[in-house]
Coordinates of C-alpha atoms (C1' of nucleotides) in Angstrom, one line a residue:
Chain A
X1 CA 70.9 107.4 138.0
X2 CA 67.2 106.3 137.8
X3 CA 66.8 102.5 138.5
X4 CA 63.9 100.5 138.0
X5 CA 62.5 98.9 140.4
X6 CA 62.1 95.6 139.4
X7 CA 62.9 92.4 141.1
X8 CA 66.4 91.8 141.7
X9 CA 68.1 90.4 138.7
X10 CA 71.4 88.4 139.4
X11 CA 73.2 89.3 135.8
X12 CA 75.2 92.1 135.4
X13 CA 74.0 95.7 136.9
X14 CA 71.8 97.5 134.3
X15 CA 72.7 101.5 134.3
X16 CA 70.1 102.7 132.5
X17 CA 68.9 106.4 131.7
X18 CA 65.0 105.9 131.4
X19 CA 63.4 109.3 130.3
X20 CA 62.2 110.4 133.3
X21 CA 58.4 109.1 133.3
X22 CA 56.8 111.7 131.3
X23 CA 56.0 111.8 128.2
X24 CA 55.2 108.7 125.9
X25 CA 56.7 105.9 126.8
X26 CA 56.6 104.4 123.5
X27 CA 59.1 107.2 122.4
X28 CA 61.1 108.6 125.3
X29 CA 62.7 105.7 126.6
X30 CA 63.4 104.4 122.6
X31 CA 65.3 107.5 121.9
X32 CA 67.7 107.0 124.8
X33 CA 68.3 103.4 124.8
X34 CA 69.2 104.1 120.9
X35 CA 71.5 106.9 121.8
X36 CA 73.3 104.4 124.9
X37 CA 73.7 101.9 122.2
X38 CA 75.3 104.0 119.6
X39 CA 77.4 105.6 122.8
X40 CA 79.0 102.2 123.4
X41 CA 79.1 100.9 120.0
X42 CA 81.3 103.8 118.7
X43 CA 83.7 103.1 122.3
X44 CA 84.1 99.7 121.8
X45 CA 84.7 99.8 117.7
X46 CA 87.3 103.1 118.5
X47 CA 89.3 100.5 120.9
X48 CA 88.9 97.1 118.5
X49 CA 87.5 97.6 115.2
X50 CA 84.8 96.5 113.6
X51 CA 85.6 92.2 114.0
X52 CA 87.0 92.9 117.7
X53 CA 83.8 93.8 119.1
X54 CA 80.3 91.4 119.8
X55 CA 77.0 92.7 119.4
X56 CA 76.7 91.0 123.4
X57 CA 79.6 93.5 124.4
X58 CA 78.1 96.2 122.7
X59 CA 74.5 95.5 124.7
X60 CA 76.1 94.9 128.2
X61 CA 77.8 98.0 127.8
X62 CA 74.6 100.0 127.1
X63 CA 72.7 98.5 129.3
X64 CA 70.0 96.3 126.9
X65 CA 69.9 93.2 125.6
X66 CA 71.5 91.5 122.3
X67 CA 68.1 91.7 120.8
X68 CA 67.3 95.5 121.1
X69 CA 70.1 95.9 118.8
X70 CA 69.0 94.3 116.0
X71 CA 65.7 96.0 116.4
X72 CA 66.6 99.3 116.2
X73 CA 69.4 99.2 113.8
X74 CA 69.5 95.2 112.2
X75 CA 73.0 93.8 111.1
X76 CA 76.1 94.3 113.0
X77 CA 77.4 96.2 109.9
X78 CA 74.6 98.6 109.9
X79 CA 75.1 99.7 113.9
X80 CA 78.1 100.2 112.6
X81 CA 77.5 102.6 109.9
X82 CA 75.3 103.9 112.3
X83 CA 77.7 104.9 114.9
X84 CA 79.4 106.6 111.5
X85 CA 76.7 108.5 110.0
X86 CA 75.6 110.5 113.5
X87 CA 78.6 112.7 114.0
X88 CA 79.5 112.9 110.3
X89 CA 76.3 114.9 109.2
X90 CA 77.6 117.6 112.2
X91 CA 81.4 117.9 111.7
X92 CA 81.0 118.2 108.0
X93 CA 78.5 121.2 108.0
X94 CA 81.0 122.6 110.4
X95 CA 83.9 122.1 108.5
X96 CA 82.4 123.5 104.9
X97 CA 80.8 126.0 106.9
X98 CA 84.8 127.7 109.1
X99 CA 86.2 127.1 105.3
X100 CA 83.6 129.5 103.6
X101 CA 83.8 132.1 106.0
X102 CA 87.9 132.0 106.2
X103 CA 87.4 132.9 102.4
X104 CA 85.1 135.1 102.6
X105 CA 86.4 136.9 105.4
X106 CA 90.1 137.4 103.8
X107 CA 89.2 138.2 99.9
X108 CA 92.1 137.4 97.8
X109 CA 94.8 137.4 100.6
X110 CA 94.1 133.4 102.1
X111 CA 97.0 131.8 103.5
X112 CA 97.9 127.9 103.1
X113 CA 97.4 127.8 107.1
X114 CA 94.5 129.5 107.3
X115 CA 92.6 127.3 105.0
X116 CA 93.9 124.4 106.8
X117 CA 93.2 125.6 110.5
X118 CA 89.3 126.4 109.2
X119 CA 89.3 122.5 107.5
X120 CA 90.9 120.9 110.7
X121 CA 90.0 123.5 113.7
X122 CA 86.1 121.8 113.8
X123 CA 88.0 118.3 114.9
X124 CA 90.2 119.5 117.4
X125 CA 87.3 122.0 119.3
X126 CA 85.3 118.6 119.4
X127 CA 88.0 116.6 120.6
X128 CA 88.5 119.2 123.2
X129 CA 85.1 120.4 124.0
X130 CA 83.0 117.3 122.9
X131 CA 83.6 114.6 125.3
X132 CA 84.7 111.3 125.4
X133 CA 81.8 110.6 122.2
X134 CA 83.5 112.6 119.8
X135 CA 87.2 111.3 121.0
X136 CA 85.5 108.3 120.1
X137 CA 84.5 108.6 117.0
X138 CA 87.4 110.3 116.1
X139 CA 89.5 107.1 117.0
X140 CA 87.4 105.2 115.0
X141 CA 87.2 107.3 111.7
X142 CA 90.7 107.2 111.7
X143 CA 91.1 103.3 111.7
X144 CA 89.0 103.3 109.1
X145 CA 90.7 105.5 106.7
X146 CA 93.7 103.3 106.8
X147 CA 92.4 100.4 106.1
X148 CA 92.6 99.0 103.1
X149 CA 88.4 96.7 102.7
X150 CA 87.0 100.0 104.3
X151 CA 89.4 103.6 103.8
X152 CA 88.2 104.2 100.1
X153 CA 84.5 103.3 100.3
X154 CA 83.6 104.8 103.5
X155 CA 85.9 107.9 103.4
X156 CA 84.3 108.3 100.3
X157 CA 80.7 107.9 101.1
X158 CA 80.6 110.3 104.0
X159 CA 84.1 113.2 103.3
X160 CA 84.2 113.5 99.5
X161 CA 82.3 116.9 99.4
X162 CA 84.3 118.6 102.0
X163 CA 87.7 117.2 101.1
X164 CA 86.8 118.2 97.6
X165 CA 86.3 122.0 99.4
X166 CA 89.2 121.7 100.5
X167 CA 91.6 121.4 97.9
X168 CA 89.7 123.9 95.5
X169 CA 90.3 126.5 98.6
X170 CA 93.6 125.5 98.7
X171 CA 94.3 125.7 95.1
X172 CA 92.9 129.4 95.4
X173 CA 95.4 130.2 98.0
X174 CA 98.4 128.8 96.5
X175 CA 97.7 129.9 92.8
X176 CA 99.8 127.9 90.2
X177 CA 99.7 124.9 92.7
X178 CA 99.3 121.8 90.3
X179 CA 96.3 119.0 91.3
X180 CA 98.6 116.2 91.7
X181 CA 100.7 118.0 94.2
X182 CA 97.4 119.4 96.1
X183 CA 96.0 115.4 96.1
X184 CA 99.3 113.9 96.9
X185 CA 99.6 117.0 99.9
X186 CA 96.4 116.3 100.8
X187 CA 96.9 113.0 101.4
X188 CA 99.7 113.5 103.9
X189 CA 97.9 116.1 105.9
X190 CA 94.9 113.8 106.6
X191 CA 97.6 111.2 107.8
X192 CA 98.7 113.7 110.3
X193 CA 95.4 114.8 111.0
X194 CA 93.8 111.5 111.8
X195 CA 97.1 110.2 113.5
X196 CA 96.6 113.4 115.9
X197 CA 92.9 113.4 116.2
X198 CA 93.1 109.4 117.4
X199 CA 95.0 109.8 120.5
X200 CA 96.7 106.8 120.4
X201 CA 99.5 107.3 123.4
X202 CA 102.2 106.7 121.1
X203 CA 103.9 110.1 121.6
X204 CA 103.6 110.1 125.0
X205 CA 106.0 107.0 125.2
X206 CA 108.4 107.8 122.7
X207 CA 108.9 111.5 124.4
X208 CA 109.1 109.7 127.5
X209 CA 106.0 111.9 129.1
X210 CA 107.3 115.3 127.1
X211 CA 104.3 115.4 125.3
X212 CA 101.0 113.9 125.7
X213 CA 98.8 112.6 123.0
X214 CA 95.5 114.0 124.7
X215 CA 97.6 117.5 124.7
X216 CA 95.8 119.2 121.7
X217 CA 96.0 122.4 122.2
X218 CA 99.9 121.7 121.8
X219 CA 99.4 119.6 118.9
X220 CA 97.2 122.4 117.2
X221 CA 99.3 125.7 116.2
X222 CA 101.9 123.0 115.1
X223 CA 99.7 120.8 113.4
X224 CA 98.5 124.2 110.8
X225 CA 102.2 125.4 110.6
X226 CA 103.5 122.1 109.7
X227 CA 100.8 121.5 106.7
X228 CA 101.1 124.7 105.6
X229 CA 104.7 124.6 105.9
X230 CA 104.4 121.3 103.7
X231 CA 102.6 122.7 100.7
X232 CA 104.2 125.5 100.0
X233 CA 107.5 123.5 100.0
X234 CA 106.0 121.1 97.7
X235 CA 104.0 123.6 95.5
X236 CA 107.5 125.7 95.5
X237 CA 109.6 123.4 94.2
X238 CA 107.3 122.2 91.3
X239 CA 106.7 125.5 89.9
X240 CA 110.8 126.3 90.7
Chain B
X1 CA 105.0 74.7 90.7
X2 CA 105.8 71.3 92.4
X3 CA 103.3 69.3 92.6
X4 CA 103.6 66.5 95.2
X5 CA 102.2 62.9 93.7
X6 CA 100.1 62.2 96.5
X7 CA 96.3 60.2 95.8
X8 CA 93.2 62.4 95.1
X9 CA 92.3 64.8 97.4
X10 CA 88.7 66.0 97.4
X11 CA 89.3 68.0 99.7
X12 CA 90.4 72.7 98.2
X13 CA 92.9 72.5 95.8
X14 CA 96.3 73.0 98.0
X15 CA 99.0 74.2 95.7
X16 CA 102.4 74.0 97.8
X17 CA 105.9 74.1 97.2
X18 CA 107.9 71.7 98.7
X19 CA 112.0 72.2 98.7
X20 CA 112.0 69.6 95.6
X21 CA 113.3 66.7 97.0
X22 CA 116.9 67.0 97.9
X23 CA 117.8 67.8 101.7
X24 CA 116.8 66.9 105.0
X25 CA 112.8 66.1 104.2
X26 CA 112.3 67.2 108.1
X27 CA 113.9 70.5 107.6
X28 CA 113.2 71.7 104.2
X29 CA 109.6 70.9 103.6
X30 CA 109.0 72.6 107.6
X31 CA 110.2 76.0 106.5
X32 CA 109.0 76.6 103.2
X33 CA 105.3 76.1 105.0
X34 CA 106.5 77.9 107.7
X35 CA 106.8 81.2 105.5
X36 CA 103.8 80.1 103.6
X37 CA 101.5 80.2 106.8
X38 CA 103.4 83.8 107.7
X39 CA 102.5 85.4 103.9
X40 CA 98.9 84.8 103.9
X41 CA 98.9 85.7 107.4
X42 CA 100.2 88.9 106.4
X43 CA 98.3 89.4 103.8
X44 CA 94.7 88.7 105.4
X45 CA 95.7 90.4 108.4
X46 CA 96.5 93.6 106.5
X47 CA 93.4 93.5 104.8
X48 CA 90.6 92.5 107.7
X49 CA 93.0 93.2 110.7
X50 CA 93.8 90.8 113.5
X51 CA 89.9 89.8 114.7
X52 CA 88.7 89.7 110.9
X53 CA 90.5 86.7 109.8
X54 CA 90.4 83.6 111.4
X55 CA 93.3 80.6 112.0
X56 CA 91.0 78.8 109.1
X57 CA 91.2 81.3 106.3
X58 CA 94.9 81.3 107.1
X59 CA 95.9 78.0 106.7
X60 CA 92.9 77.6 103.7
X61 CA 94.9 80.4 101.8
X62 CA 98.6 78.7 102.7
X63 CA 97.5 75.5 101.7
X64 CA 98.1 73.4 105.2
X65 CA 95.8 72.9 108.2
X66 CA 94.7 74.9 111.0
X67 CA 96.5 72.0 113.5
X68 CA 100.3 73.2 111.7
X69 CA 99.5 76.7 112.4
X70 CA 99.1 76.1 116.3
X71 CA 102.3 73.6 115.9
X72 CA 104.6 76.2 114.5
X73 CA 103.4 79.5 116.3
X74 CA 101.1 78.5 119.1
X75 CA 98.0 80.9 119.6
X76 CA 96.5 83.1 116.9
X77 CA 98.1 86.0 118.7
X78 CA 101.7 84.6 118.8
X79 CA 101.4 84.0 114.8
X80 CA 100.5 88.1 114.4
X81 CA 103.6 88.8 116.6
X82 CA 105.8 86.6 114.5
X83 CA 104.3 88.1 111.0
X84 CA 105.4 91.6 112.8
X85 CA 108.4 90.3 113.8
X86 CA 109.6 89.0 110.5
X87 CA 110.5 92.0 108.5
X88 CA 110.7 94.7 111.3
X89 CA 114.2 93.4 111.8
X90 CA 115.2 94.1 108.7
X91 CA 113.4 97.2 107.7
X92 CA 114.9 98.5 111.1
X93 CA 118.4 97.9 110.4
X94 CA 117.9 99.3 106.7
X95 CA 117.0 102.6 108.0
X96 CA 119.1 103.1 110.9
X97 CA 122.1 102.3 108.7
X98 CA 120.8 104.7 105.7
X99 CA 120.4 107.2 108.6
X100 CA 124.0 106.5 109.9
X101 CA 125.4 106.6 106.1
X102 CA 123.8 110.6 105.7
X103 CA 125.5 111.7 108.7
X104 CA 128.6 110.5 108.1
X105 CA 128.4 111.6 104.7
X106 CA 127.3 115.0 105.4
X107 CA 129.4 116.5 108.2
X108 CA 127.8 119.4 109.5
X109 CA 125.8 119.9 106.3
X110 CA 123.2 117.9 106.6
X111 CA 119.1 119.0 105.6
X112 CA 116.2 117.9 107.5
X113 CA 115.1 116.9 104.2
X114 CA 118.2 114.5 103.4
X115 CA 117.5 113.1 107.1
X116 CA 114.1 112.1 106.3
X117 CA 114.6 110.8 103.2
X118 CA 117.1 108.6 104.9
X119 CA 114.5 107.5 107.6
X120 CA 111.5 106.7 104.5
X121 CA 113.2 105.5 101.7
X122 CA 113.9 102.4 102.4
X123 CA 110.0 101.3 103.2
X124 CA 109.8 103.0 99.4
X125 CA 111.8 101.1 98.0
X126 CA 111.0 97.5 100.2
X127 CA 106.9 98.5 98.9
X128 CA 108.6 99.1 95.2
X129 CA 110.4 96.3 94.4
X130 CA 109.8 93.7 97.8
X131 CA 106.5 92.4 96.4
X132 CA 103.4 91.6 97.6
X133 CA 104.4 90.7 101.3
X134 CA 106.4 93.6 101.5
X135 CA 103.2 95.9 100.6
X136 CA 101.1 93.8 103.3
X137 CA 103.1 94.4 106.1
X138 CA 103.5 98.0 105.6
X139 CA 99.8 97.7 105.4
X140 CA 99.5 95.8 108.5
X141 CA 102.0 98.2 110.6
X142 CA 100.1 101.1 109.2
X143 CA 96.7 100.0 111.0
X144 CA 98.3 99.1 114.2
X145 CA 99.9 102.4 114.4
X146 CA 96.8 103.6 114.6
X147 CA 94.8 101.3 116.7
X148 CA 94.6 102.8 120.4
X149 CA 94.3 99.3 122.1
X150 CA 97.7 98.6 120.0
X151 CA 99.3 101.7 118.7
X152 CA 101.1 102.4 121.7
X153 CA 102.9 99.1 122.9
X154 CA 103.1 97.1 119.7
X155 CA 105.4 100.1 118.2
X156 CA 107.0 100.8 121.1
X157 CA 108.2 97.2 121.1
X158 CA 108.8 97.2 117.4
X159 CA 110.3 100.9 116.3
X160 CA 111.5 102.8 119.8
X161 CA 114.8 102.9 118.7
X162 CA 115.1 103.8 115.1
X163 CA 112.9 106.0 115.9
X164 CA 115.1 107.7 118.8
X165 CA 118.0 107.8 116.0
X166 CA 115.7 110.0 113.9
X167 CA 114.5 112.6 116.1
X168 CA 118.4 112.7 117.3
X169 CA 120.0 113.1 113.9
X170 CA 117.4 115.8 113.0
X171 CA 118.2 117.3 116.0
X172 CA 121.6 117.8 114.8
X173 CA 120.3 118.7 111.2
X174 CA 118.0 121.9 112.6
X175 CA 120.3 123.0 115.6
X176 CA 118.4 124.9 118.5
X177 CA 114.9 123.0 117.6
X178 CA 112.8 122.0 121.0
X179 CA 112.4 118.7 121.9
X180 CA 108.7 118.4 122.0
X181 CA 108.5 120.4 118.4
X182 CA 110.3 117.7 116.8
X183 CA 108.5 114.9 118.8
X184 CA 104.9 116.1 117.6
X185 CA 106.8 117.1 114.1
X186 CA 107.1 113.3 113.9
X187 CA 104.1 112.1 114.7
X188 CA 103.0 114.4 111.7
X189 CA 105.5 112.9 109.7
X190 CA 104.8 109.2 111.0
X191 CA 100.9 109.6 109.4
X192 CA 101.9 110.8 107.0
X193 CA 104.2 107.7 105.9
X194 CA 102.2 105.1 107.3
X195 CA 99.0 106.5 105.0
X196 CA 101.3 106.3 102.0
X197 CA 102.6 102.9 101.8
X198 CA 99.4 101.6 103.5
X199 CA 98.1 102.2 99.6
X200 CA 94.2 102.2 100.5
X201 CA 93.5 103.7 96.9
X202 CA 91.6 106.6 98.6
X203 CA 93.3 109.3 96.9
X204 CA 93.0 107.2 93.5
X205 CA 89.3 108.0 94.1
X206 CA 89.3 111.6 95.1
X207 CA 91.4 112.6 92.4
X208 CA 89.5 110.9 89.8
X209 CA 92.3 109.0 88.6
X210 CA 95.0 111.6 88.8
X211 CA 96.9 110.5 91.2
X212 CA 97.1 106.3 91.8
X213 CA 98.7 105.0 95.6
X214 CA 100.4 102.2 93.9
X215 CA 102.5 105.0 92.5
X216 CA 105.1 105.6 94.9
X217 CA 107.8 107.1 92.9
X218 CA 105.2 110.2 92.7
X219 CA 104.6 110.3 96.7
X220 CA 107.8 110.2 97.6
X221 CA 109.9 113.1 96.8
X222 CA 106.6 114.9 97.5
X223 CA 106.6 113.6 100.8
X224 CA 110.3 114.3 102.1
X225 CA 109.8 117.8 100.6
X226 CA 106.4 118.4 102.5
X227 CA 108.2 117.0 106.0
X228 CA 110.9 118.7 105.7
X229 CA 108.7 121.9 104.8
X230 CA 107.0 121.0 108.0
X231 CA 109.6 120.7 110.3
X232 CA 111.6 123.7 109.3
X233 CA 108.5 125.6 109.4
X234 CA 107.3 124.7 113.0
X235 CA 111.7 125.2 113.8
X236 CA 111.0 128.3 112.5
X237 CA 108.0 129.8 114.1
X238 CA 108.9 128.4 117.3
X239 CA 112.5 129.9 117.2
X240 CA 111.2 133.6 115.9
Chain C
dG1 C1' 105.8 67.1 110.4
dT2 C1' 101.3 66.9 108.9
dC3 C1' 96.6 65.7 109.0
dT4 C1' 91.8 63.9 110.9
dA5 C1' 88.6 64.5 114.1
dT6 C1' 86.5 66.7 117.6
dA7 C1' 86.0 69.1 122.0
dA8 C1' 84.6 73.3 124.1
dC9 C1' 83.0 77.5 123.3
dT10 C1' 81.4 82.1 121.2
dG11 C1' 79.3 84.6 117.5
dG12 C1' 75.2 86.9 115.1
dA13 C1' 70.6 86.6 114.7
dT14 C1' 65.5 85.6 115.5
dA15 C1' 60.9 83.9 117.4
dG16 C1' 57.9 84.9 120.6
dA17 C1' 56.5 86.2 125.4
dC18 C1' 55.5 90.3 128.0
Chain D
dG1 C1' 59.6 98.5 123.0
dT2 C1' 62.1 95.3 125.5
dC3 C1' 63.6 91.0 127.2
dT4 C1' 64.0 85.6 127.5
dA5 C1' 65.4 81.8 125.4
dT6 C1' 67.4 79.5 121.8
dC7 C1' 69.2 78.1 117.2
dC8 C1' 73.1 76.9 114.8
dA9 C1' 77.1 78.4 112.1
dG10 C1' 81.6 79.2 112.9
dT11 C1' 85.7 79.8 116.3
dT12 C1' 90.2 78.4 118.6
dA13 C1' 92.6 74.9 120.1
dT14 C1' 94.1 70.1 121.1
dA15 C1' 94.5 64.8 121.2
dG16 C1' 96.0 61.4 118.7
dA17 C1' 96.6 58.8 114.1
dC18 C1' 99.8 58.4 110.4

DNA sequence: GTCTATAACTGGATAGAC
DNA sequence: GTCTATCCAGTTATAGAC
């Protein structure tokens, strides 16, 4: 860790990644300090929410001050939709992009579970492989969806398009399948998902350390079976 | 609505019901505020969560002052516990006793599916016909399920043991399942329910008005079909 | 039991120095 | 680009009148 040598300062230690001298100052150094605050923005909203958090915590964490915040981003709210916005772009692509090639890649034989592992598989490699960023912003997008002021708007604003994917894959795997049940189905599988995705700790307690929420490769295989498992049983019994 | 004949107040409109006259002034008048201060607790905390609403909006919507609040409850946080507390009592026995009534109606027949349907219908039919305050609670349990800072204790405290019941009645109900299948086979199930009587009126907006959350009778046999879809198919796979 | 008044503090946001 | 200093609106909570 670089630190500046300045005169000593008796606040709170500043951790700061400056980019390392070259280069043009007027960029380098902008781009990081951006990227710290969005880091600690989208840890602190994952843990608290949107009204838990202070725009003071969110600087001390990063490393800046109050002010730096509002420079580079304005309002509170827009940090916040910020901190959204960055990893959505990314997952997205990924996720259209696994749910065309599983069709492509198995003409007319798709499975239920196969369309579902390519929609959800892009989360849980992220969660896995992406650090603690990602876990966090997972967390966080899954507050979101269930809350009542925010889950419809901002769902909708940044996963309509692939959600709409989605279901049209899925209603090309399970020919016959009405659109209520696929919506309604839908629904349920992106309770799991999120609920899964968020880590929350709760399963570790109730299994009394059996299973562990940060444990997704266990979650995964089980996760596809179970959706999959769910919509056919649904889509069965309507057309039965 | 009673309308106390006190002098002109300039001060918000505060429509209140008083328990009209007869009995103990001391008691009656102190309970009926009592519950008013919880239901517009619940309902703004469902909405904005526990830092978006303040002690003012609370006693603004209930009609009383902030001071009464802090008389009856104490600190902000004491009020959330006893809006949680309130109808998790009930709900709780409800289930465990509609849980109790399948099994010993069903010896040694019972369905994963009758099990679950046990375990969800009655938060279907407190969301149906409980009114407002029984929507905004399932609302507010719905977000605190899945808030990491929260998720894990709050529920613990709240749910451990009807929880317990389920996982050991369906345990009986799909002999020879492993433990930790049906313990992350409830998590699925757990997003699943808390998305649906959360009600955010997202899938309202992806189906273009196909499919409304406020319709509950629709979600639910879909969602004891899909569960129980889901747990026999993870049973399955895991057993073969 | 209920309200008025206010203490003590924290919040988001900005002007202006460097 | 970044920080210091500050404004002031809004927050929880309480003391004390009625």
């Amino acid at each position: 860790m670089a630190r500046s040598g300045e005169p000593v300062k008796t606040t709170t230690a500043k951790p700061r990644t400056r980019s390392a001298g070259r280069g043009r100052p007027t960029k380098g150094a902008g781009v990081d300090l951006k990227e710290a605050i969005l880091d600690s923005a989208e840890g602190l909203f994952a843990r608290h929410g949107f009204y838990g958090v202070t725009t003071r915590q969110v600087a001390s964490e990063a490393g800046v001050d109050t002010a730096l915040i509002h420079y580079y981003f304005g309002a509170k709210r827009e940090l916040f939709d910020a901190v959204l916005l960055r990893r959505a772009e990314i997952i997205n692509r990924e996720r259209a992009d696994a749910m065309t090639a599983y069709e492509a890649s198995h003409p007319g034989a798709m499975t239920a579970e196969g369309v579902i592992a390519a929609f959800i598989d892009p989360l849980i490699e992220r969660a896995l492989g992406g650090g603690q960023g990602w876990k966090n912003w997972f967390a966080l997008v899954a507050q979101i969806n269930i809350t009542p002021a925010w889950g419809g708007e901002v769902m909708h604003r940044f996963f309509d398009p692939v959600v709409r994917q989605l279901v049209e894959t899925l209603g090309r795997a399970l020919p016959g399948a009405a659109m209520p049940d696929l919506y309604w189905c839908y629904q349920f599988l992106t309770g799991s998902m999120m609920l899964t995705v968020a880590e929350t700790g709760r399963i570790d307690q109730l299994s009394d350390g059996q299973c562990h929420a940060s444990d997704l490769d266990a979650a995964r295989q089980r996760l596809y079976t179970y959706c999959a498992g769910g919509f056919e049983a649904v889509v069965r019994k309507s057309a039965g």
